[in-house]
GROMACS .gro file of C-alpha atoms in nm:
model
  395
    1MET     CA    1   5.121 -19.910  -3.314
    2ARG     CA    2   5.435 -19.695  -3.313
    3ARG     CA    3   5.571 -19.447  -3.565
    4PRO     CA    4   5.872 -19.223  -3.505
    5THR     CA    5   5.799 -18.854  -3.463
    6MET     CA    6   6.165 -18.749  -3.482
    7SER     CA    7   6.334 -18.604  -3.788
    8TYR     CA    8   6.569 -18.896  -3.857
    9ASP     CA    9   6.507 -19.098  -4.172
   10ASP     CA   10   6.382 -19.455  -4.146
   11PHE     CA   11   6.649 -19.717  -4.203
   12ALA     CA   12   6.612 -20.049  -4.379
   13LEU     CA   13   6.705 -20.372  -4.205
   14ASP     CA   14   6.965 -20.584  -4.379
   15PRO     CA   15   6.848 -20.944  -4.440
   16GLN     CA   16   7.204 -21.052  -4.520
   17ARG     CA   17   7.314 -20.968  -4.166
   18ASP     CA   18   6.993 -20.969  -3.965
   19LEU     CA   19   6.859 -21.321  -4.019
   20PRO     CA   20   6.996 -21.646  -3.866
   21GLU     CA   21   7.289 -21.792  -4.055
   22ASP     CA   22   7.104 -22.126  -4.078
   23LEU     CA   23   6.772 -21.973  -4.179
   24GLN     CA   24   6.653 -22.281  -4.369
   25GLN     CA   25   6.677 -22.494  -4.053
   26ALA     CA   26   6.549 -22.239  -3.802
   27THR     CA   27   6.196 -22.257  -3.663
   28LEU     CA   28   6.116 -21.886  -3.633
   29VAL     CA   29   5.796 -21.724  -3.505
   30GLY     CA   30   5.717 -21.361  -3.444
   31ARG     CA   31   5.471 -21.080  -3.493
   32VAL     CA   32   5.411 -20.848  -3.787
   33TRP     CA   33   5.180 -20.547  -3.813
   34ARG     CA   34   4.959 -20.610  -4.116
   35GLY     CA   35   4.738 -20.380  -4.318
   36GLY     CA   36   4.400 -20.474  -4.460
   37PRO     CA   37   4.040 -20.384  -4.371
   38VAL     CA   38   4.127 -20.414  -4.001
   39PRO     CA   39   4.503 -20.356  -3.955
   40GLY     CA   40   4.658 -20.537  -3.664
   41PRO     CA   41   4.933 -20.765  -3.529
   42ALA     CA   42   4.966 -21.107  -3.692
   43VAL     CA   43   5.147 -21.407  -3.549
   44VAL     CA   44   5.380 -21.535  -3.820
   45ALA     CA   45   5.614 -21.825  -3.888
   46VAL     CA   46   5.909 -21.821  -4.126
   47ARG     CA   47   5.929 -22.129  -4.348
   48ARG     CA   48   6.202 -22.174  -4.606
   49GLY     CA   49   6.239 -21.799  -4.620
   50GLU     CA   50   5.865 -21.728  -4.653
   51VAL     CA   51   5.657 -21.545  -4.390
   52ILE     CA   52   5.324 -21.719  -4.315
   53ASP     CA   53   5.043 -21.562  -4.109
   54ILE     CA   54   4.931 -21.835  -3.864
   55SER     CA   55   4.703 -21.610  -3.655
   56ALA     CA   56   4.397 -21.823  -3.733
   57VAL     CA   57   4.562 -22.113  -3.545
   58ALA     CA   58   4.751 -21.910  -3.281
   59PRO     CA   59   4.608 -21.559  -3.239
   60THR     CA   60   4.881 -21.463  -2.990
   61ILE     CA   61   5.240 -21.570  -2.932
   62ALA     CA   62   5.140 -21.658  -2.576
   63ASP     CA   63   4.882 -21.904  -2.715
   64LEU     CA   64   5.137 -22.056  -2.952
   65LEU     CA   65   5.399 -22.114  -2.681
   66GLU     CA   66   5.146 -22.301  -2.466
   67ARG     CA   67   5.090 -22.561  -2.735
   68PRO     CA   68   5.292 -22.885  -2.706
   69ASP     CA   69   5.285 -22.902  -3.088
   70ARG     CA   70   5.412 -22.544  -3.134
   71VAL     CA   71   5.702 -22.651  -3.357
   72ALA     CA   72   5.467 -22.847  -3.584
   73VAL     CA   73   5.225 -22.552  -3.593
   74ALA     CA   74   5.506 -22.315  -3.689
   75ARG     CA   75   5.617 -22.551  -3.966
   76GLU     CA   76   5.281 -22.670  -4.098
   77ALA     CA   77   4.981 -22.455  -4.000
   78ALA     CA   78   4.791 -22.311  -4.295
   79GLY     CA   79   4.777 -21.936  -4.348
   80PRO     CA   80   4.828 -21.660  -4.603
   81SER     CA   81   5.179 -21.575  -4.721
   82LEU     CA   82   5.320 -21.231  -4.651
   83GLY     CA   83   5.607 -21.286  -4.893
   84ALA     CA   84   5.977 -21.341  -4.849
   85VAL     CA   85   6.128 -21.265  -4.511
   86GLN     CA   86   6.411 -21.077  -4.683
   87ALA     CA   87   6.157 -20.840  -4.838
   88LEU     CA   88   5.980 -20.798  -4.504
   89LEU     CA   89   6.303 -20.682  -4.340
   90GLU     CA   90   6.397 -20.452  -4.626
   91ARG     CA   91   6.055 -20.281  -4.633
   92SER     CA   92   5.971 -20.289  -4.262
   93GLY     CA   93   5.885 -19.934  -4.158
   94GLU     CA   94   5.785 -19.814  -4.506
   95PRO     CA   95   5.432 -19.666  -4.519
   96GLY     CA   96   5.174 -19.929  -4.607
   97GLN     CA   97   5.417 -20.221  -4.570
   98PRO     CA   98   5.407 -20.493  -4.302
   99ARG     CA   99   5.659 -20.424  -4.027
  100LEU     CA  100   5.822 -20.629  -3.757
  101LEU     CA  101   5.693 -20.608  -3.400
  102ALA     CA  102   5.842 -20.749  -3.083
  103PRO     CA  103   5.786 -21.129  -3.100
  104CYS     CA  104   5.597 -21.138  -2.770
  105ASP     CA  105   5.259 -21.002  -2.667
  106LEU     CA  106   5.079 -21.101  -2.345
  107GLN     CA  107   5.395 -21.201  -2.159
  108PRO     CA  108   5.540 -20.971  -1.891
  109VAL     CA  109   5.907 -20.903  -1.954
  110LYS     CA  110   6.144 -20.993  -1.669
  111ALA     CA  111   6.519 -20.936  -1.657
  112ALA     CA  112   6.805 -21.089  -1.462
  113GLY     CA  113   7.080 -20.851  -1.358
  114VAL     CA  114   7.443 -20.889  -1.256
  115THR     CA  115   7.480 -21.235  -1.409
  116PHE     CA  116   7.830 -21.171  -1.551
  117ALA     CA  117   8.142 -21.068  -1.361
  118VAL     CA  118   8.207 -20.767  -1.585
  119SER     CA  119   7.856 -20.633  -1.542
  120LEU     CA  120   7.892 -20.679  -1.165
  121LEU     CA  121   8.194 -20.450  -1.164
  122GLU     CA  122   8.009 -20.192  -1.372
  123ARG     CA  123   7.711 -20.193  -1.134
  124LEU     CA  124   7.950 -20.136  -0.843
  125ILE     CA  125   8.099 -19.843  -1.035
  126GLU     CA  126   7.755 -19.692  -1.094
  127GLU     CA  127   7.672 -19.726  -0.726
  128GLN     CA  128   7.994 -19.569  -0.600
  129ALA     CA  129   7.987 -19.294  -0.864
  130GLY     CA  130   7.638 -19.195  -0.755
  131GLY     CA  131   7.541 -19.144  -1.119
  132ASP     CA  132   7.842 -18.923  -1.204
  133ALA     CA  133   8.009 -19.064  -1.518
  134SER     CA  134   8.324 -18.855  -1.465
  135GLN     CA  135   8.418 -19.064  -1.160
  136ALA     CA  136   8.377 -19.402  -1.331
  137GLU     CA  137   8.735 -19.467  -1.445
  138THR     CA  138   8.890 -19.382  -1.108
  139ILE     CA  139   8.646 -19.611  -0.929
  140ARG     CA  140   8.701 -19.886  -1.187
  141GLN     CA  141   9.075 -19.890  -1.120
  142ARG     CA  142   9.022 -19.894  -0.744
  143LEU     CA  143   8.779 -20.189  -0.762
  144HIS     CA  144   9.016 -20.383  -0.986
  145GLU     CA  145   9.287 -20.346  -0.724
  146LEU     CA  146   9.052 -20.451  -0.444
  147ILE     CA  147   8.872 -20.756  -0.586
  148GLY     CA  148   9.039 -20.818  -0.922
  149THR     CA  149   8.873 -20.841  -1.261
  150ASP     CA  150   8.803 -21.214  -1.288
  151LEU     CA  151   8.503 -21.324  -1.084
  152SER     CA  152   8.381 -21.551  -1.364
  153GLN     CA  153   8.496 -21.870  -1.192
  154LEU     CA  154   8.313 -21.787  -0.871
  155VAL     CA  155   7.986 -21.982  -0.835
  156PRO     CA  156   7.717 -21.762  -0.673
  157GLY     CA  157   7.619 -21.892  -0.330
  158SER     CA  158   7.918 -22.130  -0.306
  159PRO     CA  159   8.140 -22.148   0.003
  160GLN     CA  160   8.410 -21.959  -0.188
  161ALA     CA  161   8.163 -21.683  -0.275
  162MET     CA  162   8.045 -21.659   0.084
  163ALA     CA  163   8.407 -21.635   0.202
  164LEU     CA  164   8.466 -21.344  -0.036
  165LYS     CA  165   8.145 -21.184   0.091
  166ALA     CA  166   8.267 -21.209   0.452
  167GLU     CA  167   8.606 -21.060   0.359
  168LEU     CA  168   8.450 -20.766   0.175
  169GLN     CA  169   8.205 -20.704   0.459
  170ALA     CA  170   8.498 -20.693   0.700
  171ARG     CA  171   8.661 -20.430   0.477
  172GLY     CA  172   8.341 -20.226   0.462
  173GLN     CA  173   8.313 -20.289   0.086
  174TRP     CA  174   7.996 -20.496   0.067
  175SER     CA  175   7.729 -20.384  -0.181
  176GLN     CA  176   7.375 -20.470  -0.285
  177TYR     CA  177   7.519 -20.557  -0.628
  178LEU     CA  178   7.770 -20.800  -0.478
  179GLU     CA  179   7.480 -20.959  -0.290
  180VAL     CA  180   7.300 -21.055  -0.613
  181GLY     CA  181   7.623 -21.107  -0.809
  182ILE     CA  182   7.781 -21.371  -0.587
  183GLY     CA  183   7.509 -21.450  -0.332
  184PRO     CA  184   7.253 -21.731  -0.365
  185ASP     CA  185   6.964 -21.515  -0.487
  186ALA     CA  186   6.958 -21.374  -0.840
  187GLU     CA  187   6.836 -21.027  -0.922
  188VAL     CA  188   6.519 -21.065  -1.130
  189PHE     CA  189   6.323 -20.746  -1.192
  190SER     CA  190   6.024 -20.641  -1.401
  191LYS     CA  191   6.159 -20.481  -1.716
  192SER     CA  192   5.851 -20.405  -1.921
  193PRO     CA  193   5.472 -20.463  -1.917
  194PRO     CA  194   5.300 -20.685  -2.173
  195MET     CA  195   5.268 -20.526  -2.521
  196SER     CA  196   5.515 -20.243  -2.449
  197SER     CA  197   5.828 -20.391  -2.612
  198VAL     CA  198   5.940 -20.270  -2.954
  199GLY     CA  199   6.075 -20.485  -3.234
  200SER     CA  200   6.364 -20.473  -3.475
  201GLY     CA  201   6.363 -20.159  -3.689
  202ALA     CA  202   6.182 -19.953  -3.424
  203TRP     CA  203   6.300 -19.654  -3.223
  204ILE     CA  204   6.420 -19.717  -2.869
  205GLY     CA  205   6.385 -19.450  -2.603
  206LEU     CA  206   6.599 -19.280  -2.339
  207HIS     CA  207   6.437 -19.087  -2.057
  208PRO     CA  208   6.514 -18.716  -2.115
  209VAL     CA  209   6.670 -18.671  -1.768
  210SER     CA  210   6.951 -18.917  -1.841
  211GLU     CA  211   7.301 -18.809  -1.940
  212TRP     CA  212   7.477 -19.147  -1.885
  213ASN     CA  213   7.316 -19.448  -2.045
  214ASN     CA  214   7.390 -19.753  -2.257
  215PRO     CA  215   7.244 -20.051  -2.441
  216GLU     CA  216   7.256 -20.393  -2.278
  217PRO     CA  217   7.276 -20.673  -2.539
  218GLU     CA  218   7.121 -20.993  -2.409
  219ILE     CA  219   6.963 -21.324  -2.500
  220VAL     CA  220   6.596 -21.343  -2.399
  221LEU     CA  221   6.418 -21.668  -2.318
  222ALA     CA  222   6.053 -21.726  -2.410
  223VAL     CA  223   5.896 -21.919  -2.121
  224ASN     CA  224   5.540 -22.051  -2.114
  225ALA     CA  225   5.297 -22.072  -1.821
  226SER     CA  226   5.430 -22.407  -1.700
  227GLY     CA  227   5.785 -22.269  -1.676
  228GLU     CA  228   5.901 -22.451  -1.990
  229VAL     CA  229   6.157 -22.263  -2.199
  230ALA     CA  230   6.013 -22.272  -2.551
  231GLY     CA  231   6.273 -22.069  -2.739
  232ALA     CA  232   6.504 -21.770  -2.743
  233THR     CA  233   6.552 -21.434  -2.906
  234LEU     CA  234   6.761 -21.118  -2.861
  235GLY     CA  235   6.696 -20.813  -2.647
  236ASN     CA  236   6.821 -20.466  -2.562
  237ASP     CA  237   6.770 -20.384  -2.194
  238VAL     CA  238   6.815 -20.008  -2.243
  239ASN     CA  239   6.965 -19.875  -1.921
  240LEU     CA  240   7.009 -19.534  -1.756
  241ARG     CA  241   7.334 -19.566  -1.561
  242ASP     CA  242   7.310 -19.228  -1.393
  243VAL     CA  243   6.956 -19.285  -1.267
  244GLU     CA  244   7.021 -19.633  -1.126
  245GLY     CA  245   7.353 -19.513  -0.985
  246ARG     CA  246   7.179 -19.247  -0.778
  247SER     CA  247   6.966 -19.507  -0.603
  248ALA     CA  248   6.872 -19.871  -0.659
  249LEU     CA  249   6.517 -19.767  -0.569
  250LEU     CA  250   6.509 -19.581  -0.901
  251LEU     CA  251   6.552 -19.906  -1.095
  252THR     CA  252   6.209 -19.882  -1.256
  253LYS     CA  253   6.278 -19.525  -1.369
  254ALA     CA  254   6.612 -19.641  -1.510
  255LYS     CA  255   6.472 -19.948  -1.687
  256ASP     CA  256   6.108 -19.903  -1.785
  257ASN     CA  257   6.036 -19.610  -2.017
  258ASN     CA  258   5.871 -19.560  -2.352
  259GLY     CA  259   6.072 -19.765  -2.604
  260SER     CA  260   6.325 -19.884  -2.347
  261CYS     CA  261   6.273 -20.256  -2.413
  262ALA     CA  262   6.353 -20.398  -2.758
  263ILE     CA  263   6.311 -20.767  -2.846
  264GLY     CA  264   6.356 -20.952  -3.175
  265PRO     CA  265   6.372 -21.009  -3.458
  266PHE     CA  266   6.200 -21.348  -3.410
  267ILE     CA  267   6.172 -21.613  -3.140
  268ARG     CA  268   6.365 -21.922  -3.244
  269LEU     CA  269   6.175 -22.222  -3.107
  270PHE     CA  270   6.374 -22.506  -2.958
  271ASP     CA  271   6.380 -22.811  -3.185
  272ALA     CA  272   6.626 -23.075  -3.308
  273HIS     CA  273   6.846 -22.803  -3.460
  274PHE     CA  274   6.848 -22.548  -3.175
  275THR     CA  275   6.834 -22.614  -2.801
  276LEU     CA  276   6.908 -22.449  -2.468
  277ASP     CA  277   7.265 -22.574  -2.497
  278ASP     CA  278   7.304 -22.353  -2.806
  279VAL     CA  279   7.197 -22.059  -2.590
  280ARG     CA  280   7.448 -22.155  -2.323
  281HIS     CA  281   7.731 -22.139  -2.578
  282ALA     CA  282   7.610 -21.847  -2.790
  283ASP     CA  283   7.809 -21.533  -2.866
  284VAL     CA  284   7.621 -21.202  -2.863
  285SER     CA  285   7.770 -20.909  -3.050
  286LEU     CA  286   7.703 -20.537  -3.012
  287ARG     CA  287   7.773 -20.258  -3.261
  288ILE     CA  288   7.685 -19.893  -3.205
  289GLU     CA  289   7.714 -19.644  -3.489
  290GLY     CA  290   7.657 -19.276  -3.418
  291GLU     CA  291   7.572 -18.991  -3.651
  292ASP     CA  292   7.889 -18.828  -3.515
  293GLY     CA  293   8.101 -19.107  -3.668
  294PHE     CA  294   8.147 -19.286  -3.336
  295VAL     CA  295   8.161 -19.666  -3.367
  296ILE     CA  296   8.200 -19.927  -3.097
  297ASP     CA  297   8.201 -20.307  -3.121
  298GLY     CA  298   8.190 -20.569  -2.851
  299VAL     CA  299   8.095 -20.929  -2.788
  300SER     CA  300   7.957 -21.131  -2.497
  301HIS     CA  301   8.009 -21.503  -2.448
  302MET     CA  302   7.719 -21.678  -2.280
  303ALA     CA  303   7.961 -21.946  -2.158
  304GLU     CA  304   8.085 -21.687  -1.906
  305ILE     CA  305   7.747 -21.638  -1.737
  306SER     CA  306   7.764 -21.703  -1.362
  307ARG     CA  307   7.415 -21.854  -1.330
  308ASP     CA  308   7.269 -22.118  -1.559
  309PRO     CA  309   6.967 -21.998  -1.760
  310LEU     CA  310   6.744 -22.267  -1.607
  311ASP     CA  311   6.842 -22.151  -1.257
  312LEU     CA  312   6.729 -21.800  -1.353
  313VAL     CA  313   6.398 -21.942  -1.482
  314ARG     CA  314   6.347 -22.134  -1.157
  315GLN     CA  315   6.419 -21.824  -0.951
  316THR     CA  316   6.161 -21.633  -1.156
  317CYS     CA  317   5.866 -21.875  -1.157
  318GLY     CA  318   5.746 -22.173  -0.957
  319PRO     CA  319   5.532 -22.231  -0.648
  320HIS     CA  320   5.634 -21.885  -0.527
  321HIS     CA  321   5.522 -21.699  -0.844
  322GLN     CA  322   5.311 -21.798  -1.142
  323TYR     CA  323   5.286 -21.641  -1.488
  324PRO     CA  324   4.964 -21.766  -1.652
  325ASP     CA  325   5.052 -21.596  -1.982
  326GLY     CA  326   5.418 -21.699  -1.968
  327PHE     CA  327   5.702 -21.446  -1.959
  328MET     CA  328   6.009 -21.327  -2.143
  329LEU     CA  329   6.335 -21.338  -1.945
  330PHE     CA  330   6.646 -21.131  -2.025
  331LEU     CA  331   6.949 -21.331  -1.911
  332GLY     CA  332   7.181 -21.037  -1.838
  333THR     CA  333   7.475 -20.877  -2.015
  334MET     CA  334   7.851 -20.873  -1.969
  335PHE     CA  335   7.905 -20.582  -2.206
  336SER     CA  336   7.868 -20.228  -2.071
  337PRO     CA  337   8.037 -19.984  -2.314
  338THR     CA  338   8.305 -19.778  -2.140
  339GLN     CA  339   8.488 -19.628  -2.440
  340ASP     CA  340   8.526 -19.250  -2.406
  341ARG     CA  341   8.300 -19.063  -2.645
  342ALA     CA  342   8.317 -18.695  -2.557
  343GLY     CA  343   8.678 -18.679  -2.434
  344PRO     CA  344   8.912 -18.848  -2.184
  345GLY     CA  345   8.731 -18.981  -1.880
  346SER     CA  346   8.387 -18.913  -2.024
  347GLY     CA  347   8.294 -19.279  -2.074
  348PHE     CA  348   8.019 -19.390  -2.309
  349THR     CA  349   7.667 -19.255  -2.338
  350HIS     CA  350   7.415 -19.265  -2.620
  351ARG     CA  351   7.338 -18.979  -2.853
  352GLU     CA  352   7.014 -18.943  -3.039
  353GLY     CA  353   7.034 -19.110  -3.377
  354ASP     CA  354   7.266 -19.392  -3.269
  355VAL     CA  355   7.196 -19.722  -3.445
  356VAL     CA  356   7.236 -20.024  -3.216
  357ARG     CA  357   7.281 -20.372  -3.364
  358ILE     CA  358   7.271 -20.675  -3.132
  359GLY     CA  359   7.342 -21.001  -3.311
  360SER     CA  360   7.401 -21.371  -3.262
  361PRO     CA  361   7.467 -21.603  -3.558
  362ARG     CA  362   7.175 -21.840  -3.496
  363LEU     CA  363   6.925 -21.578  -3.378
  364GLY     CA  364   6.983 -21.302  -3.631
  365ALA     CA  365   7.006 -20.938  -3.528
  366LEU     CA  366   6.799 -20.684  -3.340
  367VAL     CA  367   6.852 -20.337  -3.487
  368ASN     CA  368   6.715 -20.012  -3.343
  369ARG     CA  369   6.771 -19.638  -3.360
  370VAL     CA  370   6.801 -19.432  -3.041
  371GLY     CA  371   6.569 -19.143  -2.961
  372ARG     CA  372   6.420 -18.981  -2.653
  373SER     CA  373   6.129 -19.150  -2.479
  374ASP     CA  374   5.925 -18.831  -2.493
  375ARG     CA  375   5.992 -18.774  -2.865
  376ILE     CA  376   5.937 -19.115  -3.018
  377ALA     CA  377   5.578 -19.227  -3.075
  378PRO     CA  378   5.391 -19.303  -2.750
  379TRP     CA  379   5.284 -19.654  -2.654
  380THR     CA  380   4.910 -19.671  -2.725
  381PHE     CA  381   4.836 -20.033  -2.828
  382GLY     CA  382   4.801 -20.239  -2.512
  383VAL     CA  383   4.625 -20.559  -2.406
  384ARG     CA  384   4.271 -20.419  -2.435
  385ALA     CA  385   4.350 -20.286  -2.783
  386LEU     CA  386   4.490 -20.625  -2.881
  387TYR     CA  387   4.177 -20.813  -2.778
  388ALA     CA  388   3.949 -20.559  -2.944
  389ASN     CA  389   4.156 -20.596  -3.260
  390LEU     CA  390   4.143 -20.976  -3.249
  391ARG     CA  391   3.765 -20.963  -3.210
  392ALA     CA  392   3.734 -20.725  -3.505
  393ARG     CA  393   3.940 -20.964  -3.718
  394GLY     CA  394   3.736 -21.269  -3.614
  395LEU     CA  395   4.023 -21.422  -3.417
   0.00000   0.00000   0.00000
């Protein structure tokens, strides 16, 4: 699959911080790269702290999510043990040891943008700065004076939102980001192709042209082919602010690069102990630690999202668009780091070697190290490779 080609040392995941706080109750499924005569990705379930390979029953995560009995399969299906989940996290990435993969496979990865008021303001800043980070603070202050900082109570598409739209248009201040932030239609874009996402413990990648970029900590829904939300996990929608700021038509260049989509550590299936309402009220934390000693912490509150998660699912799939293998849906972020890193007015941007930890108490934590997309290992294991591998393993 993927191995880092950079000089930084591998880092161990921390099971004390990186697993759900109610691990014994959680119904967790995911993917692990296994060794053996034919190495390959295994679909696993975590039961009472033990990792069980259930690939013989569900050879792909997409297959598992289609099953109406998926929770029972995760809890009861027979399969070989891969040991304690704590040991898996501690050893993931060591040569010859099983390692975590992104807990999705055949699903395309979609992402909703501008779903929080704070992220709306930051997108406006990117647009008006034209990709120049040095202008960001001046523009931020001007926008705060013009439209204020609290748009969280404004329902997109409501009469109040449309009145604000008309006022801003009259002032010559309307924007494509305001259109999707407070208008009736959500921004939903294609983040990453099937099989290209990386998991917890992997390197994430920045395009080498970018000098202004950031992580985007988000909750990610796992949706099956019928549009049913089966569970949730965490994601990092790695973003190039300077590239998108130059032109919205460069969104794919800003969003979809080698290692630019991280998902994990596991999908938590919805059951009696965890539902969509828990997602609606979740807190998502972000911590960035740099090799230069730089540290930043932040938190997002899903209760402040401007569009309900089910509305975002409905705007993604339905009679207008089908996803026969299901899809993963990033719900958007409200946390764009702005803390100066290289001096006053410089804002935040990543440096190679940064460790990014995105956590939520009932989902665990997604932890990745930052490299360049052209220096980390290339993406080589796609859908054809997956099916060839499953055939070779008799699955």
